[in-house]
């Protein structure tokens, strides 16, 4: 392909990526270096008829408006937001490390910091849900592909139902089901003979339910990709394996899986990005007391009366960095496979 043709083909995509990806990231990074202006307090005399006068301390709105007009981004803080207690907490982590006698004690103290608590759940959710989604999606695809033609359409429809439900709505439905008055909650109370059992009262059970929901909601995507891939597996190779006496499991292991490995890599990339940004299940389950994620921290900083834009921006940049770190090994392997496949 000629260079001019290549540039003409890629220029629209490059411009779109610059406008909608690169520039917003630069803007977020810039905002993360600033914090909100300190409130200017003044003392005023408040007098009421027949009630005398009292002195009150209030915020000087005129001074605040003037500061905002002069420096709209806020007060420059550099990388202080990244290292404060609500984020990487360098001072606190160093103090915990020197004061802890065991690694377990250090981990417990570290878990008490908001950023590391969110990071713990985010990593656990990502590394457990991602492989389970790939395995479950592949198993469903194999099972549906083995069904008679007349049953495949119905099986595909029911397999895709979790994907059709909006993530927030799906998490709310499961939230109501596991409530003490819900179907699953009451069933467990009867089976375990514990009328006071509440799945949402236990942090461990809350984590498990969030991950179960994550697998349930994401498995249809993996199923669709694998099912489409199974339709392209060379039948001649499968028939040759059958003639050689290979069992069904051996055909799957030595023929189907190697052929579908590029799809496994693709699903892993998508799921790593999605799962590291887990947010909707936490809101739907109202699980922030037991489980928070990096995305939930961003949401929490931006809601309420005081919107902490600098803090939310710093967490966003750390989230982007975390996604990049997770994707790097997969991308390196993909690049090596690509180079090895080239003549």
mmCIF file of C-alpha atoms in Angstrom:
data_model
loop_
_atom_site.group_PDB
_atom_site.id
_atom_site.type_symbol
_atom_site.label_atom_id
_atom_site.label_comp_id
_atom_site.label_asym_id
_atom_site.label_seq_id
_atom_site.Cartn_x
_atom_site.Cartn_y
_atom_site.Cartn_z
ATOM 1 C CA UNK A 1 0.000 0.000 0.000
ATOM 2 C CA UNK A 2 1.305 3.419 -0.933
ATOM 3 C CA UNK A 3 2.108 5.866 1.871
ATOM 4 C CA UNK A 4 -0.374 8.412 0.536
ATOM 5 C CA UNK A 5 -3.169 5.845 0.422
ATOM 6 C CA UNK A 6 -2.301 4.625 3.921
ATOM 7 C CA UNK A 7 -2.319 8.164 5.339
ATOM 8 C CA UNK A 8 -5.639 8.948 3.644
ATOM 9 C CA UNK A 9 -7.113 5.787 5.147
ATOM 10 C CA UNK A 10 -5.746 6.308 8.671
ATOM 11 C CA UNK A 11 -6.053 10.113 8.986
ATOM 12 C CA UNK A 12 -9.753 10.209 10.023
ATOM 13 C CA UNK A 13 -9.176 7.546 12.688
ATOM 14 C CA UNK A 14 -6.046 9.312 13.938
ATOM 15 C CA UNK A 15 -7.875 12.633 14.223
ATOM 16 C CA UNK A 16 -10.787 10.986 16.071
ATOM 17 C CA UNK A 17 -8.396 9.256 18.507
ATOM 18 C CA UNK A 18 -6.589 12.537 19.121
ATOM 19 C CA UNK A 19 -9.787 14.483 19.796
ATOM 20 C CA UNK A 20 -11.717 11.899 21.817
ATOM 21 C CA UNK A 21 -8.974 9.901 23.554
ATOM 22 C CA UNK A 22 -5.625 11.701 23.738
ATOM 23 C CA UNK A 23 -6.850 15.224 24.508
ATOM 24 C CA UNK A 24 -9.304 14.132 27.240
ATOM 25 C CA UNK A 25 -6.545 12.117 28.925
ATOM 26 C CA UNK A 26 -4.219 15.129 28.829
ATOM 27 C CA UNK A 27 -7.022 17.272 30.263
ATOM 28 C CA UNK A 28 -7.654 14.795 33.100
ATOM 29 C CA UNK A 29 -3.941 14.608 33.891
ATOM 30 C CA UNK A 30 -3.721 18.403 34.012
ATOM 31 C CA UNK A 31 -6.698 18.597 36.371
ATOM 32 C CA UNK A 32 -5.119 15.981 38.644
ATOM 33 C CA UNK A 33 -2.252 18.408 39.370
ATOM 34 C CA UNK A 34 -4.632 20.941 40.921
ATOM 35 C CA UNK A 35 -6.850 20.935 43.980
ATOM 36 C CA UNK A 36 -9.783 23.047 45.006
ATOM 37 C CA UNK A 37 -9.067 26.518 46.352
ATOM 38 C CA UNK A 38 -8.998 26.861 50.112
ATOM 39 C CA UNK A 39 -12.101 28.489 51.511
ATOM 40 C CA UNK A 40 -11.662 32.122 52.483
ATOM 41 C CA UNK A 41 -13.341 32.614 55.859
ATOM 42 C CA UNK A 42 -14.420 35.952 57.255
ATOM 43 C CA UNK A 43 -16.045 36.970 60.513
ATOM 44 C CA UNK A 44 -19.235 38.990 60.224
ATOM 45 C CA UNK A 45 -21.572 40.524 62.771
ATOM 46 C CA UNK A 46 -25.136 39.232 62.609
ATOM 47 C CA UNK A 47 -27.697 41.406 64.363
ATOM 48 C CA UNK A 48 -31.402 40.676 64.840
ATOM 49 C CA UNK A 49 -34.085 42.998 66.273
ATOM 50 C CA UNK A 50 -34.328 42.699 70.082
ATOM 51 C CA UNK A 51 -31.908 39.794 69.950
ATOM 52 C CA UNK A 52 -28.564 41.518 70.037
ATOM 53 C CA UNK A 53 -25.592 40.832 67.766
ATOM 54 C CA UNK A 54 -23.468 37.738 67.337
ATOM 55 C CA UNK A 55 -20.240 37.110 65.460
ATOM 56 C CA UNK A 56 -20.302 34.363 62.817
ATOM 57 C CA UNK A 57 -17.635 32.852 60.594
ATOM 58 C CA UNK A 58 -18.781 32.396 56.998
ATOM 59 C CA UNK A 59 -17.226 31.738 53.595
ATOM 60 C CA UNK A 60 -16.316 34.833 51.636
ATOM 61 C CA UNK A 61 -18.167 34.089 48.382
ATOM 62 C CA UNK A 62 -16.762 37.152 46.623
ATOM 63 C CA UNK A 63 -13.172 36.131 47.348
ATOM 64 C CA UNK A 64 -13.951 32.554 46.286
ATOM 65 C CA UNK A 65 -15.439 33.757 43.004
ATOM 66 C CA UNK A 66 -12.418 35.978 42.391
ATOM 67 C CA UNK A 67 -9.997 33.090 43.004
ATOM 68 C CA UNK A 68 -11.973 30.837 40.669
ATOM 69 C CA UNK A 69 -11.949 33.499 37.956
ATOM 70 C CA UNK A 70 -8.193 34.038 38.302
ATOM 71 C CA UNK A 71 -7.262 30.345 38.537
ATOM 72 C CA UNK A 72 -10.134 28.226 37.174
ATOM 73 C CA UNK A 73 -8.233 24.941 37.522
ATOM 74 C CA UNK A 74 -7.744 25.504 41.226
ATOM 75 C CA UNK A 75 -4.653 25.603 43.409
ATOM 76 C CA UNK A 76 -1.579 23.889 41.965
ATOM 77 C CA UNK A 77 -0.646 20.826 43.996
ATOM 78 C CA UNK A 78 1.655 18.926 41.645
ATOM 79 C CA UNK A 79 1.769 15.218 42.442
ATOM 80 C CA UNK A 80 0.625 15.841 46.010
ATOM 81 C CA UNK A 81 -2.826 14.470 45.222
ATOM 82 C CA UNK A 82 -1.305 11.195 44.028
ATOM 83 C CA UNK A 83 0.681 10.728 47.231
ATOM 84 C CA UNK A 84 -1.873 11.893 49.818
ATOM 85 C CA UNK A 85 -3.751 9.583 52.191
ATOM 86 C CA UNK A 86 -6.710 9.111 49.840
ATOM 87 C CA UNK A 87 -4.522 7.769 47.039
ATOM 88 C CA UNK A 88 -1.078 6.133 47.126
ATOM 89 C CA UNK A 89 -0.481 7.319 50.713
ATOM 90 C CA UNK A 90 3.325 7.127 50.635
ATOM 91 C CA UNK A 91 3.775 8.417 54.195
ATOM 92 C CA UNK A 92 1.176 6.060 55.667
ATOM 93 C CA UNK A 93 2.477 3.035 53.758
ATOM 94 C CA UNK A 94 6.024 3.731 54.949
ATOM 95 C CA UNK A 95 4.825 4.083 58.549
ATOM 96 C CA UNK A 96 2.815 0.832 58.335
ATOM 97 C CA UNK A 97 5.798 -1.022 56.884
ATOM 98 C CA UNK A 98 8.121 0.005 59.686
ATOM 99 C CA UNK A 99 5.575 -0.554 62.469
ATOM 100 C CA UNK A 100 4.236 -3.933 61.323
ATOM 101 C CA UNK A 101 5.752 -7.117 62.710
ATOM 102 C CA UNK A 102 4.264 -9.422 60.064
ATOM 103 C CA UNK A 103 3.253 -9.137 56.435
ATOM 104 C CA UNK A 104 -0.341 -9.960 57.371
ATOM 105 C CA UNK A 105 -0.493 -7.068 59.823
ATOM 106 C CA UNK A 106 0.927 -4.752 57.165
ATOM 107 C CA UNK A 107 -1.700 -5.936 54.663
ATOM 108 C CA UNK A 108 -4.524 -5.351 57.178
ATOM 109 C CA UNK A 109 -3.321 -1.815 57.868
ATOM 110 C CA UNK A 110 -2.898 -1.163 54.163
ATOM 111 C CA UNK A 111 -6.455 -2.375 53.529
ATOM 112 C CA UNK A 112 -7.685 0.358 55.852
ATOM 113 C CA UNK A 113 -6.590 3.028 53.367
ATOM 114 C CA UNK A 114 -9.359 3.917 50.865
ATOM 115 C CA UNK A 115 -7.314 3.581 47.671
ATOM 116 C CA UNK A 116 -5.755 0.231 48.596
ATOM 117 C CA UNK A 117 -9.097 -1.116 49.786
ATOM 118 C CA UNK A 118 -10.589 -0.274 46.394
ATOM 119 C CA UNK A 119 -7.532 -1.633 44.575
ATOM 120 C CA UNK A 120 -7.775 -4.934 46.490
ATOM 121 C CA UNK A 121 -11.341 -5.567 45.379
ATOM 122 C CA UNK A 122 -10.643 -4.337 41.838
ATOM 123 C CA UNK A 123 -7.707 -6.727 41.375
ATOM 124 C CA UNK A 124 -9.533 -9.655 43.008
ATOM 125 C CA UNK A 125 -12.582 -9.039 40.813
ATOM 126 C CA UNK A 126 -10.451 -8.736 37.663
ATOM 127 C CA UNK A 127 -8.275 -11.814 38.176
ATOM 128 C CA UNK A 128 -11.149 -14.072 39.255
ATOM 129 C CA UNK A 129 -13.936 -12.967 36.936
ATOM 130 C CA UNK A 130 -11.824 -12.769 33.747
ATOM 131 C CA UNK A 131 -10.681 -16.440 33.598
ATOM 132 C CA UNK A 132 -14.081 -17.686 34.791
ATOM 133 C CA UNK A 133 -15.806 -15.731 32.008
ATOM 134 C CA UNK A 134 -13.457 -17.224 29.409
ATOM 135 C CA UNK A 135 -13.895 -20.784 30.717
ATOM 136 C CA UNK A 136 -17.677 -20.553 31.118
ATOM 137 C CA UNK A 137 -18.161 -18.857 27.750
ATOM 138 C CA UNK A 138 -16.073 -21.534 26.031
ATOM 139 C CA UNK A 139 -17.968 -24.377 27.739
ATOM 140 C CA UNK A 140 -21.347 -22.878 26.787
ATOM 141 C CA UNK A 141 -20.170 -22.430 23.193
ATOM 142 C CA UNK A 142 -19.071 -26.084 23.012
ATOM 143 C CA UNK A 143 -22.365 -27.265 24.504
ATOM 144 C CA UNK A 144 -24.535 -25.160 22.177
ATOM 145 C CA UNK A 145 -22.461 -26.149 19.154
ATOM 146 C CA UNK A 146 -23.079 -29.819 19.940
ATOM 147 C CA UNK A 147 -26.885 -29.421 20.086
ATOM 148 C CA UNK A 148 -29.166 -30.450 17.218
ATOM 149 C CA UNK A 149 -29.837 -27.658 14.715
ATOM 150 C CA UNK A 150 -33.481 -27.261 15.782
ATOM 151 C CA UNK A 151 -32.471 -26.526 19.405
ATOM 152 C CA UNK A 152 -29.535 -24.171 18.741
ATOM 153 C CA UNK A 153 -31.625 -21.044 18.165
ATOM 154 C CA UNK A 154 -33.466 -21.380 21.473
ATOM 155 C CA UNK A 155 -30.246 -22.189 23.354
ATOM 156 C CA UNK A 156 -28.469 -19.169 21.863
ATOM 157 C CA UNK A 157 -31.383 -16.898 22.823
ATOM 158 C CA UNK A 158 -31.343 -17.964 26.482
ATOM 159 C CA UNK A 159 -27.543 -17.832 26.590
ATOM 160 C CA UNK A 160 -27.621 -14.193 25.494
ATOM 161 C CA UNK A 161 -30.253 -13.042 28.009
ATOM 162 C CA UNK A 162 -27.724 -11.770 30.615
ATOM 163 C CA UNK A 163 -26.082 -9.604 27.950
ATOM 164 C CA UNK A 164 -29.440 -8.054 27.007
ATOM 165 C CA UNK A 165 -30.034 -6.769 30.532
ATOM 166 C CA UNK A 166 -28.553 -3.380 31.423
ATOM 167 C CA UNK A 167 -25.712 -3.952 33.950
ATOM 168 C CA UNK A 168 -27.244 -1.690 36.594
ATOM 169 C CA UNK A 169 -30.695 -3.271 36.202
ATOM 170 C CA UNK A 170 -29.228 -6.760 36.311
ATOM 171 C CA UNK A 171 -27.347 -6.027 39.519
ATOM 172 C CA UNK A 172 -30.499 -4.527 41.082
ATOM 173 C CA UNK A 173 -32.480 -7.663 40.213
ATOM 174 C CA UNK A 174 -29.877 -9.930 41.833
ATOM 175 C CA UNK A 175 -29.707 -7.499 44.768
ATOM 176 C CA UNK A 176 -33.438 -7.976 45.400
ATOM 177 C CA UNK A 177 -33.129 -11.738 44.985
ATOM 178 C CA UNK A 178 -30.394 -12.111 47.632
ATOM 179 C CA UNK A 179 -32.126 -9.761 50.070
ATOM 180 C CA UNK A 180 -33.466 -11.409 53.222
ATOM 181 C CA UNK A 181 -36.962 -11.076 51.702
ATOM 182 C CA UNK A 182 -35.868 -12.219 48.236
ATOM 183 C CA UNK A 183 -36.095 -15.653 46.635
ATOM 184 C CA UNK A 184 -32.429 -16.596 47.080
ATOM 185 C CA UNK A 185 -32.153 -14.991 50.502
ATOM 186 C CA UNK A 186 -35.162 -16.797 51.956
ATOM 187 C CA UNK A 187 -34.132 -20.101 50.322
ATOM 188 C CA UNK A 188 -30.721 -19.955 51.993
ATOM 189 C CA UNK A 189 -32.324 -19.080 55.328
ATOM 190 C CA UNK A 190 -34.487 -22.203 55.085
ATOM 191 C CA UNK A 191 -31.694 -24.486 53.887
ATOM 192 C CA UNK A 192 -29.234 -23.299 56.545
ATOM 193 C CA UNK A 193 -31.910 -22.952 59.225
ATOM 194 C CA UNK A 194 -30.774 -19.419 59.995
ATOM 195 C CA UNK A 195 -33.615 -16.860 59.813
ATOM 196 C CA UNK A 196 -31.185 -13.996 60.410
ATOM 197 C CA UNK A 197 -28.825 -14.908 57.567
ATOM 198 C CA UNK A 198 -28.043 -11.960 55.289
ATOM 199 C CA UNK A 199 -25.695 -12.290 52.345
ATOM 200 C CA UNK A 200 -25.165 -8.544 52.257
ATOM 201 C CA UNK A 201 -24.071 -8.428 55.910
ATOM 202 C CA UNK A 202 -20.854 -10.335 55.199
ATOM 203 C CA UNK A 203 -18.050 -8.640 53.238
ATOM 204 C CA UNK A 204 -16.797 -12.011 51.971
ATOM 205 C CA UNK A 205 -20.251 -13.069 50.736
ATOM 206 C CA UNK A 206 -20.721 -9.625 49.185
ATOM 207 C CA UNK A 207 -17.490 -10.034 47.217
ATOM 208 C CA UNK A 208 -18.612 -13.492 46.078
ATOM 209 C CA UNK A 209 -22.032 -12.237 44.938
ATOM 210 C CA UNK A 210 -20.473 -9.359 43.006
ATOM 211 C CA UNK A 211 -18.126 -11.756 41.239
ATOM 212 C CA UNK A 212 -20.920 -14.230 40.513
ATOM 213 C CA UNK A 213 -22.877 -11.410 38.936
ATOM 214 C CA UNK A 214 -19.817 -10.328 36.937
ATOM 215 C CA UNK A 215 -19.378 -13.826 35.494
ATOM 216 C CA UNK A 216 -23.125 -14.156 34.786
ATOM 217 C CA UNK A 217 -23.287 -10.848 32.946
ATOM 218 C CA UNK A 218 -20.072 -11.158 30.912
ATOM 219 C CA UNK A 219 -20.118 -14.846 29.970
ATOM 220 C CA UNK A 220 -22.532 -14.305 26.997
ATOM 221 C CA UNK A 221 -19.961 -12.070 25.302
ATOM 222 C CA UNK A 222 -17.325 -14.787 25.511
ATOM 223 C CA UNK A 223 -19.907 -17.334 24.360
ATOM 224 C CA UNK A 224 -20.773 -15.335 21.221
ATOM 225 C CA UNK A 225 -17.119 -14.907 20.253
ATOM 226 C CA UNK A 226 -16.227 -18.559 20.861
ATOM 227 C CA UNK A 227 -19.363 -19.845 19.135
ATOM 228 C CA UNK A 228 -18.539 -17.801 16.046
ATOM 229 C CA UNK A 229 -14.977 -19.129 16.173
ATOM 230 C CA UNK A 230 -16.159 -22.741 16.408
ATOM 231 C CA UNK A 231 -17.941 -22.363 13.082
ATOM 232 C CA UNK A 232 -14.578 -21.728 11.410
ATOM 233 C CA UNK A 233 -12.625 -24.653 12.912
ATOM 234 C CA UNK A 234 -11.355 -26.791 9.979
ATOM 235 C CA UNK A 235 -13.544 -29.879 9.797
ATOM 236 C CA UNK A 236 -10.864 -31.809 7.936
ATOM 237 C CA UNK A 237 -8.534 -31.509 10.910
ATOM 238 C CA UNK A 238 -11.259 -32.647 13.308
ATOM 239 C CA UNK A 239 -12.131 -35.614 11.115
ATOM 240 C CA UNK A 240 -8.479 -36.576 10.882
ATOM 241 C CA UNK A 241 -8.215 -36.476 14.676
ATOM 242 C CA UNK A 242 -11.331 -38.672 14.975
ATOM 243 C CA UNK A 243 -9.875 -41.200 12.511
ATOM 244 C CA UNK A 244 -6.675 -41.284 14.572
ATOM 245 C CA UNK A 245 -8.756 -42.216 17.616
ATOM 246 C CA UNK A 246 -8.727 -38.895 19.458
ATOM 247 C CA UNK A 247 -11.445 -38.550 22.085
ATOM 248 C CA UNK A 248 -13.750 -35.520 22.277
ATOM 249 C CA UNK A 249 -11.617 -33.987 25.029
ATOM 250 C CA UNK A 250 -8.417 -34.567 23.027
ATOM 251 C CA UNK A 251 -9.959 -32.950 19.947
ATOM 252 C CA UNK A 252 -10.917 -29.922 22.018
ATOM 253 C CA UNK A 253 -7.521 -29.712 23.680
ATOM 254 C CA UNK A 254 -5.244 -30.304 20.693
ATOM 255 C CA UNK A 255 -7.313 -28.970 17.781
ATOM 256 C CA UNK A 256 -10.023 -26.543 18.892
ATOM 257 C CA UNK A 257 -8.214 -24.668 21.666
ATOM 258 C CA UNK A 258 -5.006 -23.917 19.686
ATOM 259 C CA UNK A 259 -7.126 -22.715 16.787
ATOM 260 C CA UNK A 260 -9.167 -20.397 19.055
ATOM 261 C CA UNK A 261 -6.225 -18.976 21.029
ATOM 262 C CA UNK A 262 -6.375 -15.593 19.196
ATOM 263 C CA UNK A 263 -10.004 -15.319 20.348
ATOM 264 C CA UNK A 264 -8.957 -16.155 23.917
ATOM 265 C CA UNK A 265 -6.462 -13.300 23.765
ATOM 266 C CA UNK A 266 -9.091 -10.944 22.364
ATOM 267 C CA UNK A 267 -11.634 -11.808 25.081
ATOM 268 C CA UNK A 268 -8.966 -11.514 27.774
ATOM 269 C CA UNK A 269 -8.076 -8.000 26.591
ATOM 270 C CA UNK A 270 -11.701 -6.849 26.600
ATOM 271 C CA UNK A 271 -12.510 -8.453 29.949
ATOM 272 C CA UNK A 272 -9.392 -7.120 31.676
ATOM 273 C CA UNK A 273 -10.342 -3.577 30.672
ATOM 274 C CA UNK A 274 -14.006 -3.979 31.613
ATOM 275 C CA UNK A 275 -13.451 -5.778 34.902
ATOM 276 C CA UNK A 276 -10.769 -3.376 36.102
ATOM 277 C CA UNK A 277 -13.363 -0.603 35.712
ATOM 278 C CA UNK A 278 -16.073 -2.467 37.679
ATOM 279 C CA UNK A 279 -18.681 -0.011 38.930
ATOM 280 C CA UNK A 280 -22.351 -0.833 38.232
ATOM 281 C CA UNK A 281 -22.619 -3.937 40.476
ATOM 282 C CA UNK A 282 -21.306 -2.004 43.477
ATOM 283 C CA UNK A 283 -23.942 0.706 43.019
ATOM 284 C CA UNK A 284 -26.713 -1.790 42.273
ATOM 285 C CA UNK A 285 -25.870 -3.920 45.308
ATOM 286 C CA UNK A 286 -25.288 -0.859 47.530
ATOM 287 C CA UNK A 287 -22.098 -2.708 48.463
ATOM 288 C CA UNK A 288 -19.798 0.262 49.037
ATOM 289 C CA UNK A 289 -19.546 -0.581 52.760
ATOM 290 C CA UNK A 290 -17.939 -3.947 51.944
ATOM 291 C CA UNK A 291 -16.520 -3.494 48.450
ATOM 292 C CA UNK A 292 -15.344 -0.411 46.597
ATOM 293 C CA UNK A 293 -13.510 -0.131 43.296
ATOM 294 C CA UNK A 294 -11.359 2.531 41.677
ATOM 295 C CA UNK A 295 -14.283 3.577 39.478
ATOM 296 C CA UNK A 296 -16.508 3.888 42.536
ATOM 297 C CA UNK A 297 -13.936 6.210 44.175
ATOM 298 C CA UNK A 298 -14.093 8.458 41.107
ATOM 299 C CA UNK A 299 -17.897 8.470 41.299
ATOM 300 C CA UNK A 300 -17.801 9.209 45.027
ATOM 301 C CA UNK A 301 -15.435 12.168 44.523
ATOM 302 C CA UNK A 302 -17.696 13.699 41.896
ATOM 303 C CA UNK A 303 -20.996 13.399 43.728
ATOM 304 C CA UNK A 304 -22.266 15.336 46.709
ATOM 305 C CA UNK A 305 -22.020 18.993 47.618
ATOM 306 C CA UNK A 306 -18.215 19.199 47.352
ATOM 307 C CA UNK A 307 -16.986 17.840 44.031
ATOM 308 C CA UNK A 308 -13.317 16.860 44.253
ATOM 309 C CA UNK A 309 -12.289 17.127 40.612
ATOM 310 C CA UNK A 310 -8.553 16.907 41.302
ATOM 311 C CA UNK A 311 -8.954 13.770 43.413
ATOM 312 C CA UNK A 312 -11.226 12.133 40.823
ATOM 313 C CA UNK A 313 -8.764 13.023 38.062
ATOM 314 C CA UNK A 314 -5.842 11.502 39.989
ATOM 315 C CA UNK A 315 -7.772 8.265 40.551
ATOM 316 C CA UNK A 316 -8.697 8.220 36.852
ATOM 317 C CA UNK A 317 -5.050 8.479 35.844
ATOM 318 C CA UNK A 318 -4.102 5.696 38.264
ATOM 319 C CA UNK A 319 -6.894 3.561 36.799
ATOM 320 C CA UNK A 320 -5.615 4.159 33.267
ATOM 321 C CA UNK A 321 -2.108 3.240 34.435
ATOM 322 C CA UNK A 322 -3.446 0.064 36.058
ATOM 323 C CA UNK A 323 -5.236 -0.993 32.870
ATOM 324 C CA UNK A 324 -2.045 -0.367 30.870
ATOM 325 C CA UNK A 325 -0.016 -2.531 33.265
ATOM 326 C CA UNK A 326 -2.560 -5.370 33.050
ATOM 327 C CA UNK A 327 -2.713 -5.278 29.261
ATOM 328 C CA UNK A 328 1.044 -5.083 28.705
ATOM 329 C CA UNK A 329 1.814 -8.846 29.086
ATOM 330 C CA UNK A 330 -1.091 -9.792 26.806
ATOM 331 C CA UNK A 331 -0.072 -7.224 24.186
ATOM 332 C CA UNK A 332 3.565 -8.351 24.311
ATOM 333 C CA UNK A 333 2.519 -11.971 23.763
ATOM 334 C CA UNK A 334 0.216 -10.940 20.912
ATOM 335 C CA UNK A 335 3.053 -8.993 19.287
ATOM 336 C CA UNK A 336 5.429 -11.959 19.604
ATOM 337 C CA UNK A 337 2.824 -14.297 18.080
ATOM 338 C CA UNK A 338 2.276 -11.823 15.265
ATOM 339 C CA UNK A 339 6.007 -11.571 14.559
ATOM 340 C CA UNK A 340 6.352 -15.352 14.681
ATOM 341 C CA UNK A 341 3.510 -15.804 12.228
ATOM 342 C CA UNK A 342 5.005 -13.420 9.668
ATOM 343 C CA UNK A 343 6.970 -15.059 6.865
#
